[in-house]
Coordinates of C-alpha atoms in Angstrom, one line a residue:
X1 CA 7.1 13.3 -10.5
X2 CA 6.9 16.3 -8.2
X3 CA 5.2 15.8 -4.8
X4 CA 2.9 18.7 -5.6
X5 CA 1.2 16.6 -8.2
X6 CA 0.7 13.6 -6.0
X7 CA -2.4 15.0 -4.2
X8 CA -4.0 15.7 -7.5
X9 CA -3.5 12.2 -8.7
X10 CA -4.6 10.7 -5.5
X11 CA -7.8 12.8 -5.5
X12 CA -8.4 11.6 -9.0
X13 CA -8.1 8.0 -7.8
X14 CA -10.6 8.6 -5.0
X15 CA -13.2 9.8 -7.5
X16 CA -12.8 6.7 -9.7
X17 CA -12.7 3.9 -7.1
X18 CA -14.8 0.9 -7.8
X19 CA -18.4 1.9 -7.3
X20 CA -19.1 -0.9 -4.8
X21 CA -16.5 0.1 -2.3
X22 CA -16.2 3.4 -0.5
X23 CA -12.5 3.4 0.2
X24 CA -10.8 6.4 1.8
X25 CA -8.5 5.1 4.5
X26 CA -7.2 1.9 6.0
X27 CA -5.4 0.4 9.0
X28 CA -3.3 -1.4 6.4
X29 CA -0.7 0.2 4.0
X30 CA -2.2 1.3 0.7
X31 CA -0.6 0.4 -2.6
X32 CA -1.5 2.5 -5.6
X33 CA -0.5 1.4 -9.2
X34 CA -0.9 3.6 -12.3
X35 CA -0.5 1.6 -15.5
X36 CA 0.3 4.7 -17.7
X37 CA -2.0 3.3 -20.4
X38 CA -0.5 -0.2 -20.6
X39 CA -2.5 -3.3 -20.0
X40 CA -1.0 -5.7 -17.4
X41 CA -0.6 -9.0 -19.0
X42 CA 0.9 -12.5 -18.2
X43 CA 4.2 -11.8 -20.0
X44 CA 6.1 -9.6 -20.4
X45 CA 6.2 -7.1 -17.5
X46 CA 4.9 -3.6 -18.5
X47 CA 6.2 -0.4 -17.0
X48 CA 3.9 1.3 -14.5
X49 CA 4.2 3.6 -11.5
X50 CA 3.6 2.5 -7.9
X51 CA 3.2 4.5 -4.7
X52 CA 2.8 3.1 -1.2
X53 CA 1.2 5.0 1.7
X54 CA 2.4 3.6 5.0
X55 CA 2.2 6.0 8.0
X56 CA 3.4 3.4 10.5
X57 CA 1.9 0.9 13.0
X58 CA -1.2 2.2 14.7
X59 CA -1.5 5.3 12.3
X60 CA -4.2 5.3 9.7
X61 CA -3.4 5.6 6.0
X62 CA -5.5 7.8 3.8
X63 CA -5.5 7.7 0.0
X64 CA -5.0 11.5 0.0
X65 CA -1.7 11.1 1.8
X66 CA 1.5 11.4 -0.2
X67 CA 3.4 8.3 -0.9
X68 CA 5.9 7.9 1.9
X69 CA 7.1 4.2 1.6
X70 CA 7.8 3.9 -2.1
X71 CA 7.1 6.0 -5.2
X72 CA 8.6 5.1 -8.5
X73 CA 8.6 2.8 -11.5
X74 CA 7.9 -0.9 -11.5
X75 CA 7.6 -3.7 -14.0
X76 CA 4.5 -5.7 -13.4
X77 CA 2.8 -8.8 -14.8
X78 CA 0.1 -11.2 -13.9
X79 CA 1.5 -14.2 -12.2
X80 CA 0.4 -17.8 -11.4
X81 CA -0.8 -20.6 -13.5
X82 CA -4.1 -22.1 -12.3
X83 CA -4.8 -19.0 -10.2
X84 CA -5.1 -16.9 -13.4
X85 CA -8.6 -18.2 -13.8
X86 CA -9.7 -16.0 -10.9
X87 CA -10.9 -12.5 -11.4
X88 CA -8.7 -11.2 -8.6
X89 CA -5.2 -11.5 -10.0
X90 CA -1.9 -11.8 -8.4
X91 CA 1.1 -9.9 -9.7
X92 CA 4.8 -10.2 -10.1
X93 CA 6.5 -6.8 -9.4
X94 CA 10.0 -5.5 -10.1
X95 CA 11.1 -2.2 -8.7
X96 CA 12.9 -0.2 -11.4
X97 CA 14.7 3.1 -11.9
X98 CA 13.8 5.6 -14.6
X99 CA 16.0 3.8 -17.1
X100 CA 14.2 0.5 -16.6
X101 CA 16.9 -1.2 -14.7
X102 CA 16.2 -3.2 -11.5
X103 CA 16.3 -1.0 -8.4
X104 CA 16.9 -2.6 -5.0
X105 CA 14.7 -1.0 -2.4
X106 CA 13.1 -1.8 1.0
X107 CA 9.4 -2.2 0.7
X108 CA 7.2 -2.0 3.9
X109 CA 10.2 -2.6 6.1
X110 CA 11.4 -5.7 4.3
X111 CA 15.0 -6.0 3.3
X112 CA 16.1 -4.3 0.0
X113 CA 15.5 -6.2 -3.2
X114 CA 13.8 -5.7 -6.6
X115 CA 11.7 -8.9 -7.0
X116 CA 8.3 -8.8 -5.2
X117 CA 4.9 -10.4 -5.4
X118 CA 1.5 -8.8 -4.8
X119 CA -0.5 -11.9 -3.8
X120 CA -4.3 -11.6 -3.9
X121 CA -6.0 -14.5 -2.1
X122 CA -9.2 -15.5 -3.9
X123 CA -10.3 -19.1 -3.3
X124 CA -8.7 -18.9 0.2
X125 CA -11.4 -16.7 1.9
X126 CA -9.6 -16.6 5.2
X127 CA -6.9 -14.5 3.3
X128 CA -4.2 -16.1 5.4
X129 CA -3.4 -19.7 4.5
X130 CA -0.2 -18.8 2.6
X131 CA 0.8 -16.4 5.4
X132 CA 0.2 -19.1 8.1
X133 CA 2.5 -21.6 6.3
X134 CA 5.2 -18.9 5.8
X135 CA 5.0 -17.8 9.4
X136 CA 5.3 -21.3 10.8
X137 CA 8.2 -22.2 8.5
X138 CA 10.0 -19.0 9.5
X139 CA 10.3 -20.4 13.0
X140 CA 11.7 -23.7 11.7
X141 CA 14.3 -22.7 9.0
X142 CA 16.6 -19.8 8.3
X143 CA 14.3 -18.0 5.8
X144 CA 10.6 -18.0 4.8
X145 CA 9.0 -15.3 2.6
X146 CA 8.2 -12.1 4.5
X147 CA 4.9 -10.6 3.8
X148 CA 2.9 -7.4 4.7
X149 CA -0.8 -7.1 4.3
X150 CA -2.0 -4.1 2.2
X151 CA -4.9 -2.8 0.2
X152 CA -4.4 -2.4 -3.6
X153 CA -5.7 0.1 -6.1
X154 CA -4.9 -0.1 -9.8
X155 CA -6.0 2.8 -12.0
X156 CA -8.6 3.8 -9.5
X157 CA -10.1 0.3 -9.3
X158 CA -10.1 -1.0 -5.7
X159 CA -8.7 -4.6 -5.8
X160 CA -9.0 -5.6 -2.2
X161 CA -6.7 -7.1 0.4
X162 CA -3.2 -8.3 -0.8
X163 CA 0.0 -9.5 0.7
X164 CA 3.1 -7.7 -0.5
X165 CA 5.6 -10.5 -0.2
X166 CA 9.2 -11.5 -1.1
X167 CA 9.7 -13.8 -4.1
X168 CA 11.8 -16.9 -3.5
X169 CA 15.2 -15.8 -4.7
X170 CA 18.9 -16.1 -3.9
X171 CA 19.9 -13.1 -1.8
X172 CA 21.7 -12.5 1.5
X173 CA 18.4 -11.6 3.0
X174 CA 16.4 -14.4 1.4
X175 CA 17.8 -17.8 0.4
X176 CA 21.3 -17.1 1.7
X177 CA 23.5 -19.1 -0.6
X178 CA 26.4 -18.1 -2.9
X179 CA 25.8 -16.1 -6.0
X180 CA 26.6 -18.2 -9.0
X181 CA 28.3 -16.2 -11.8
X182 CA 28.5 -17.3 -15.4
X183 CA 32.3 -17.7 -15.1
X184 CA 32.1 -20.3 -12.3
X185 CA 32.1 -23.5 -14.3
X186 CA 34.8 -25.6 -12.5
X187 CA 35.8 -26.8 -9.1
X188 CA 34.1 -25.5 -5.9
X189 CA 32.9 -22.5 -7.9
X190 CA 30.6 -24.7 -9.9
X191 CA 28.9 -26.4 -6.9
X192 CA 26.6 -23.5 -5.8
X193 CA 24.4 -21.8 -5.3
X194 CA 21.3 -23.1 -7.0
X195 CA 17.6 -22.9 -6.4
X196 CA 15.5 -25.5 -8.2
X197 CA 12.0 -26.7 -7.8
X198 CA 9.6 -29.6 -8.5
X199 CA 6.9 -28.0 -10.5
X200 CA 4.4 -28.3 -13.3
X201 CA 5.2 -27.5 -16.9
X202 CA 3.4 -24.1 -16.3
X203 CA 6.2 -23.0 -14.0
X204 CA 8.5 -20.1 -14.8
X205 CA 11.3 -22.1 -16.3
X206 CA 11.1 -23.1 -20.0
X207 CA 13.6 -25.9 -19.4
X208 CA 12.9 -29.0 -17.3
X209 CA 14.4 -32.3 -16.7
X210 CA 12.6 -35.5 -15.8
X211 CA 13.6 -37.8 -13.0
X212 CA 15.1 -41.1 -14.3
X213 CA 12.8 -42.9 -11.7
X214 CA 9.5 -41.1 -12.4
X215 CA 8.2 -39.8 -15.7
X216 CA 5.7 -37.6 -13.9
X217 CA 8.4 -35.9 -11.7
X218 CA 9.7 -32.7 -13.3
X219 CA 12.5 -30.4 -12.0
X220 CA 13.0 -26.8 -13.0
X221 CA 15.8 -24.3 -12.8
X222 CA 14.6 -21.3 -10.6
X223 CA 17.6 -19.1 -9.6
X224 CA 19.7 -18.7 -11.6
X225 CA 17.0 -19.2 -14.3
X226 CA 17.6 -21.6 -17.1
X227 CA 18.5 -18.8 -19.5
X228 CA 21.2 -17.6 -17.1
X229 CA 22.9 -20.9 -16.5
X230 CA 25.9 -22.2 -18.5
X231 CA 25.8 -25.7 -19.9
X232 CA 28.2 -26.8 -17.2
X233 CA 26.1 -25.3 -14.4
X234 CA 22.8 -26.8 -15.7
X235 CA 24.4 -30.2 -16.0
X236 CA 26.0 -30.0 -12.6
X237 CA 22.8 -29.4 -10.5
X238 CA 20.9 -32.0 -12.6
X239 CA 23.6 -34.6 -12.0
X240 CA 23.7 -33.8 -8.3
X241 CA 20.0 -34.3 -7.9
X242 CA 20.2 -37.5 -9.9
X243 CA 23.1 -38.7 -7.7
X244 CA 20.8 -38.2 -4.7
X245 CA 18.0 -40.1 -6.3
X246 CA 20.5 -42.9 -7.2
X247 CA 21.5 -43.1 -3.6
X248 CA 18.0 -42.9 -2.1
X249 CA 16.8 -45.7 -4.3
X250 CA 20.0 -47.7 -4.1
X251 CA 20.6 -50.9 -2.0
X252 CA 22.7 -49.0 0.6
X253 CA 20.5 -46.0 0.9
X254 CA 20.6 -46.0 4.7
X255 CA 24.4 -46.0 5.0
X256 CA 25.4 -42.7 6.5
X257 CA 28.5 -42.4 4.3
X258 CA 27.4 -43.9 0.9
X259 CA 23.6 -43.5 1.1
X260 CA 21.3 -40.5 0.6
X261 CA 22.6 -38.6 3.7
X262 CA 25.8 -37.6 1.9
X263 CA 23.6 -35.5 -0.5
X264 CA 21.0 -33.7 1.6
X265 CA 20.5 -31.6 4.7
X266 CA 18.1 -34.2 6.3
X267 CA 16.6 -31.8 8.9
X268 CA 15.3 -29.5 6.1
X269 CA 13.7 -32.5 4.4
X270 CA 12.0 -33.4 7.7
X271 CA 10.6 -29.9 8.2
X272 CA 9.4 -29.7 4.6
X273 CA 7.7 -33.1 5.0
X274 CA 5.9 -32.1 8.2
X275 CA 4.7 -28.8 6.8
X276 CA 3.4 -30.4 3.6
X277 CA 1.6 -33.0 5.6
X278 CA 0.1 -30.6 8.1
X279 CA -1.2 -28.4 5.3
X280 CA -2.0 -31.2 3.0
X281 CA -2.0 -28.8 0.1
X282 CA -3.4 -30.6 -3.0
X283 CA -0.3 -29.5 -4.9
X284 CA 2.0 -30.7 -2.2
X285 CA 5.4 -32.2 -3.1
X286 CA 4.7 -32.1 -6.8
X287 CA 4.4 -28.4 -7.5
X288 CA 6.1 -25.2 -6.2
X289 CA 8.4 -27.4 -4.1
X290 CA 11.7 -25.6 -3.7
X291 CA 15.2 -27.0 -3.0
X292 CA 18.5 -25.2 -2.9
X293 CA 22.2 -26.0 -2.7
X294 CA 25.2 -23.9 -1.6
X295 CA 28.8 -24.4 -2.6
X296 CA 30.5 -27.5 -1.2
X297 CA 32.9 -25.2 0.7
X298 CA 29.8 -23.8 2.5
X299 CA 28.2 -27.1 3.4
X300 CA 26.9 -27.8 0.0
X301 CA 24.2 -30.3 0.5
X302 CA 20.7 -30.1 -1.0
X303 CA 18.2 -28.5 1.3
X304 CA 14.4 -28.5 1.1
X305 CA 12.3 -25.3 1.3
X306 CA 11.0 -22.7 1.6
X307 CA 7.2 -23.3 1.7
X308 CA 5.2 -21.8 -1.2
X309 CA 1.7 -21.8 -2.6
X310 CA -0.5 -22.9 0.3
X311 CA -3.8 -21.3 -0.8
X312 CA -5.4 -24.7 -1.5
X313 CA -4.2 -26.2 1.7
X314 CA -5.6 -26.8 5.2
X315 CA -8.8 -28.3 3.9
X316 CA -9.5 -25.8 1.1
X317 CA -9.6 -28.2 -1.9
X318 CA -12.4 -30.5 -2.8
X319 CA -10.6 -33.1 -4.9
X320 CA -8.0 -35.9 -4.4
X321 CA -8.8 -36.2 -0.7
X322 CA -7.0 -33.0 0.1
X323 CA -10.0 -32.0 2.3
X324 CA -9.6 -35.1 4.4
X325 CA -7.8 -34.7 7.8
X326 CA -6.7 -38.4 7.6
X327 CA -4.2 -40.0 5.2
X328 CA -0.8 -39.0 3.9
X329 CA -0.4 -36.4 1.2
X330 CA 2.8 -38.1 -0.1
X331 CA 0.5 -40.9 -1.4
X332 CA -1.2 -38.5 -3.8
X333 CA -0.4 -40.6 -6.9
X334 CA -2.3 -43.5 -5.4
X335 CA -5.3 -41.4 -4.7
X336 CA -5.3 -39.5 -8.0
X337 CA -3.2 -41.5 -10.5
X338 CA -4.4 -39.6 -13.6
X339 CA -2.6 -36.3 -12.8
X340 CA 0.3 -35.4 -15.1
X341 CA 2.6 -34.8 -12.1
X342 CA 3.2 -36.7 -8.9
X343 CA 5.2 -36.4 -5.6
X344 CA 8.8 -37.7 -5.6
X345 CA 8.9 -41.3 -4.4
X346 CA 11.8 -40.5 -2.2
X347 CA 9.4 -39.4 0.6
X348 CA 8.0 -42.9 1.5
X349 CA 11.5 -44.3 0.7
X350 CA 13.1 -42.1 3.4
X351 CA 10.6 -43.3 5.9
X352 CA 12.0 -46.8 5.5
X353 CA 15.2 -45.5 7.2
X354 CA 14.9 -45.8 11.1
X355 CA 17.2 -42.9 11.6
X356 CA 15.1 -40.6 9.3
X357 CA 11.9 -42.0 10.8
X358 CA 13.1 -41.1 14.3
X359 CA 14.0 -37.6 13.2
X360 CA 10.5 -37.1 11.8
X361 CA 8.8 -38.3 14.9
X362 CA 11.0 -36.4 17.3
X363 CA 10.8 -33.2 15.3
X364 CA 7.0 -33.4 15.2
X365 CA 6.9 -33.9 19.0
X366 CA 9.1 -30.9 19.5
X367 CA 7.1 -28.7 17.2
X368 CA 3.8 -29.9 18.8
X369 CA 5.1 -28.8 22.2
X370 CA 6.0 -25.4 20.9
X371 CA 4.9 -23.6 17.7
X372 CA 2.5 -26.2 16.4
X373 CA 0.4 -26.3 19.6
X374 CA -3.2 -26.0 18.6
X375 CA -3.7 -23.0 21.0
X376 CA -0.6 -21.3 19.5
X377 CA -1.8 -21.7 15.9
X378 CA -5.3 -20.5 16.8
X379 CA -3.9 -17.5 18.6
X380 CA -1.9 -16.6 15.4
X381 CA -5.0 -17.1 13.2
X382 CA -7.2 -15.0 15.6
X383 CA -4.7 -12.2 15.7
X384 CA -4.5 -11.9 11.9
X385 CA -8.3 -12.2 11.5
X386 CA -8.7 -9.4 14.0
X387 CA -6.1 -7.3 12.1
X388 CA -7.9 -7.9 8.8
X389 CA -11.4 -7.4 10.3
X390 CA -11.9 -4.0 8.7
X391 CA -10.2 -4.6 5.4
X392 CA -11.7 -8.1 4.7
X393 CA -15.2 -6.4 4.7
X394 CA -14.1 -4.2 1.9
X395 CA -12.4 -7.1 0.1
X396 CA -15.6 -9.2 0.1
X397 CA -17.7 -6.3 -1.0
X398 CA -15.4 -6.0 -4.0
X399 CA -15.3 -9.7 -4.5
X400 CA -18.7 -11.0 -3.4
X401 CA -17.7 -14.6 -2.9
X402 CA -18.6 -15.3 0.8
X403 CA -21.1 -18.1 0.7
X404 CA -20.3 -18.9 -2.9
X405 CA -18.4 -21.9 -4.2
X406 CA -15.1 -20.9 -5.9
X407 CA -12.8 -23.5 -7.5
X408 CA -11.8 -25.6 -5.6
X409 CA -13.5 -24.9 -2.2
X410 CA -14.4 -27.9 -0.1
X411 CA -16.0 -25.8 2.7
X412 CA -18.1 -22.7 1.8
X413 CA -18.7 -20.4 4.8
X414 CA -21.4 -17.8 4.7
X415 CA -19.3 -15.4 6.7
X416 CA -15.6 -14.6 7.2
X417 CA -15.9 -15.8 10.8
X418 CA -17.2 -19.2 9.6
X419 CA -14.2 -19.5 7.2
X420 CA -11.8 -18.8 10.1
X421 CA -13.5 -21.3 12.4
X422 CA -13.4 -24.0 9.7
X423 CA -9.7 -23.4 9.2
X424 CA -9.0 -23.8 13.0
X425 CA -11.2 -26.9 13.2
X426 CA -9.4 -28.5 10.2
X427 CA -5.9 -27.8 11.5
X428 CA -6.7 -29.2 14.9
X429 CA -8.2 -32.4 13.5
X430 CA -5.3 -32.8 11.1
X431 CA -2.7 -32.3 13.8
X432 CA -4.4 -34.9 16.0
X433 CA -4.4 -37.4 13.2
X434 CA -0.7 -36.9 12.6
X435 CA -0.1 -37.2 16.4
X436 CA -1.7 -40.7 16.2
X437 CA -0.3 -41.9 12.9
X438 CA 3.4 -40.9 12.7
X439 CA 5.6 -44.0 12.6
X440 CA 6.2 -45.6 16.0
X441 CA 9.8 -45.4 17.3
X442 CA 11.3 -47.2 20.3
X443 CA 12.6 -45.1 23.2
X444 CA 12.3 -41.4 24.0
X445 CA 13.3 -38.6 21.8
X446 CA 15.1 -36.7 24.6
X447 CA 13.1 -33.6 23.9
X448 CA 12.1 -31.4 26.8
X449 CA 9.0 -29.4 25.9
X450 CA 9.2 -25.7 26.5
X451 CA 7.2 -25.1 29.6
X452 CA 6.5 -21.8 31.4
X453 CA 6.6 -21.5 35.2
X454 CA 3.6 -20.4 37.1
X455 CA 4.4 -16.7 36.8
X456 CA 4.3 -17.0 33.0
X457 CA 1.2 -19.2 32.7
X458 CA -1.0 -18.2 29.8
X459 CA -4.2 -20.0 30.4
X460 CA -5.8 -18.1 33.2
X461 CA -6.2 -14.7 31.5
X462 CA -9.4 -13.7 29.7
X463 CA -8.9 -13.9 25.9
X464 CA -10.0 -10.3 25.4
X465 CA -7.8 -8.7 28.0
X466 CA -5.3 -7.7 25.3
X467 CA -4.3 -8.3 21.8
X468 CA -1.2 -7.6 19.7
X469 CA -1.3 -6.9 16.0
X470 CA -0.1 -7.6 13.5
X471 CA 1.2 -10.9 14.9
X472 CA 3.7 -12.1 13.8
X473 CA 5.6 -8.9 12.7
X474 CA 9.0 -7.9 11.5
X475 CA 8.9 -4.1 12.0
X476 CA 6.6 -3.0 14.8
X477 CA 3.3 -4.0 16.4
X478 CA 0.6 -2.5 18.7
X479 CA -0.3 -4.0 22.0
X480 CA -3.8 -3.0 22.7
X481 CA -5.5 -3.3 26.2
X482 CA -9.2 -3.9 26.7
X483 CA -9.2 -1.9 30.0
X484 CA -10.9 1.2 31.4
X485 CA -8.4 1.4 34.2
X486 CA -6.7 4.8 34.6
X487 CA -3.7 3.3 36.4
X488 CA -0.2 3.1 34.9
X489 CA 0.8 -0.4 33.7
X490 CA 4.0 -2.3 33.0
X491 CA 4.6 -4.7 30.2
X492 CA 7.3 -7.4 30.6
X493 CA 8.6 -9.5 27.7
X494 CA 10.1 -12.9 28.2
X495 CA 11.7 -15.5 25.9
X496 CA 10.4 -19.0 25.7
X497 CA 12.8 -20.0 28.6
X498 CA 11.1 -17.6 30.9
X499 CA 14.0 -15.0 30.9
X500 CA 12.9 -11.4 31.1
X501 CA 14.2 -9.4 28.2
X502 CA 12.4 -6.1 28.1
X503 CA 10.2 -3.8 30.3
X504 CA 7.8 -1.1 29.0
X505 CA 5.8 1.5 30.9
X506 CA 2.3 2.5 29.8
X507 CA 1.2 5.8 31.3
X508 CA -2.0 6.1 33.2
X509 CA -5.0 6.4 30.9
X510 CA -3.3 4.9 27.9
X511 CA -4.5 1.7 26.4
X512 CA -1.8 0.8 23.8
X513 CA 1.9 0.3 23.4
X514 CA 4.1 0.1 20.3
X515 CA 6.6 -2.7 20.4
X516 CA 9.6 -2.4 17.9
X517 CA 11.1 -5.5 16.4
X518 CA 14.5 -3.8 16.5
X519 CA 14.7 -4.6 20.3
X520 CA 14.6 -8.3 19.7
X521 CA 16.0 -11.0 17.4
X522 CA 13.6 -13.1 15.3
X523 CA 11.8 -15.6 17.5
X524 CA 8.9 -16.4 19.8
X525 CA 8.1 -14.3 22.9
X526 CA 5.7 -14.0 25.8
X527 CA 4.4 -10.8 27.4
X528 CA 2.7 -9.9 30.6
X529 CA 0.8 -6.8 31.5
X530 CA 0.9 -5.8 35.2
X531 CA -1.1 -3.2 37.1
X532 CA -0.4 -2.6 40.8
X533 CA 2.0 -5.6 40.7
X534 CA -0.9 -7.9 39.6
X535 CA -0.9 -9.6 36.2
X536 CA -3.9 -8.4 34.3
X537 CA -3.2 -9.9 30.9
X538 CA -0.6 -12.0 29.0
X539 CA -0.1 -13.4 25.5
X540 CA 2.4 -14.4 22.9
X541 CA 4.0 -12.8 19.8
X542 CA 6.5 -13.7 17.1
X543 CA 9.1 -11.6 15.3
X544 CA 10.4 -12.8 12.0

């Protein structure tokens, strides 16, 4: 389509937006989908056009702007299982060329691929539970789904706040394991890479296998999908998982050579366990629980992760004790025995091993001294809530559910601020309970918490002295100062060890600074703002 026609179509969209919402511009990127007369259904994907307006960090986006991030064809379908009951739908999206073939592109600064998800939070009225889980896991393991907030319009209908996010998939920039071709059916070639998941029958795969130890434990082929696997490949990964189960339930399961440890990357199981327990998602362990395996020549053990589907987590479900900040989620089957699926029994079994138990306790202590500190989590939540302050108002004008029970809310806040405060309260209470109830281990872990010297102390600055948004980020962010001072300022960026990495200058009279992620590697950073050699503000940010 010629660019000259874009303004006409965008003007047409403006005239036909949902009558409840006056939407002309946003601080978030704007995604516009035109269905070309085809209804978006569950399956199969239908061909539509998609344009994205993204003028950059700190620059407003107007629906009358031309598409400057992406413009082209997509295949799109409604996604999810239980979530399809909600009027605000989520979508699976494939970027395509004019001939209908997959087209790898970068979307909103994320690495090139063709499989994406437009996730629209509905029962999660904070709009950030999934994103919180993904952000935390990104600091713990090599990959977690990247996501960028946006506002969505489909055929002139304003749909609200969405996350444009990466789908869990084998890719050098996603789950970085070997690509398994159909010709690889023997030797080392056969041993990877595979992504499987524990899931309900309503998952994507039409083929499942059942654990020989639990009739309510179902495994699915995810990538390659079941229809893409040869008979040899499907049998191999099934037999490998069964061998792990045989070992973990066997009499010598704690033996480092003949027990479960020969089959799994134990540290990834530890991180997965801690994230599931912190979030206490009602579907935890038994649904949307991913595992992956690379070729034996590349390490080849079974790994757990990434995190997925946390919208009913962190106290947001009113059944099966998922709202309770006490108790272990891996005991779900004892709490709700009538459900058709249940968590793998290997989770309590692993905790019988003193070595594994020590890893769990020591890893938790390490995380609680760094990224799972209550103040650190609250700072992340506050930063995203501030970033969404404008757009969430429109979202809840379009979907009038604040103060309204939505399946399966445990807490119903009358305002967005109340939803945010409940989330923070719940996570703090849950974290404190885990602190007190993880298994006891003798001796010290040998972990030295990351401490900042006095020049990097973060607790003496007023909370409103500065803010950085979005935070975390993977492309760029804006550091905004709450200051009327006309003096020049300097911003210093440090790593968590207190080493100075970068220095920026803010000219007199300016109150903001753009920080590019390209100057850093993914990680956790601290910044200070100085004026006349005096620290006037400080804070933290994450790049993923």
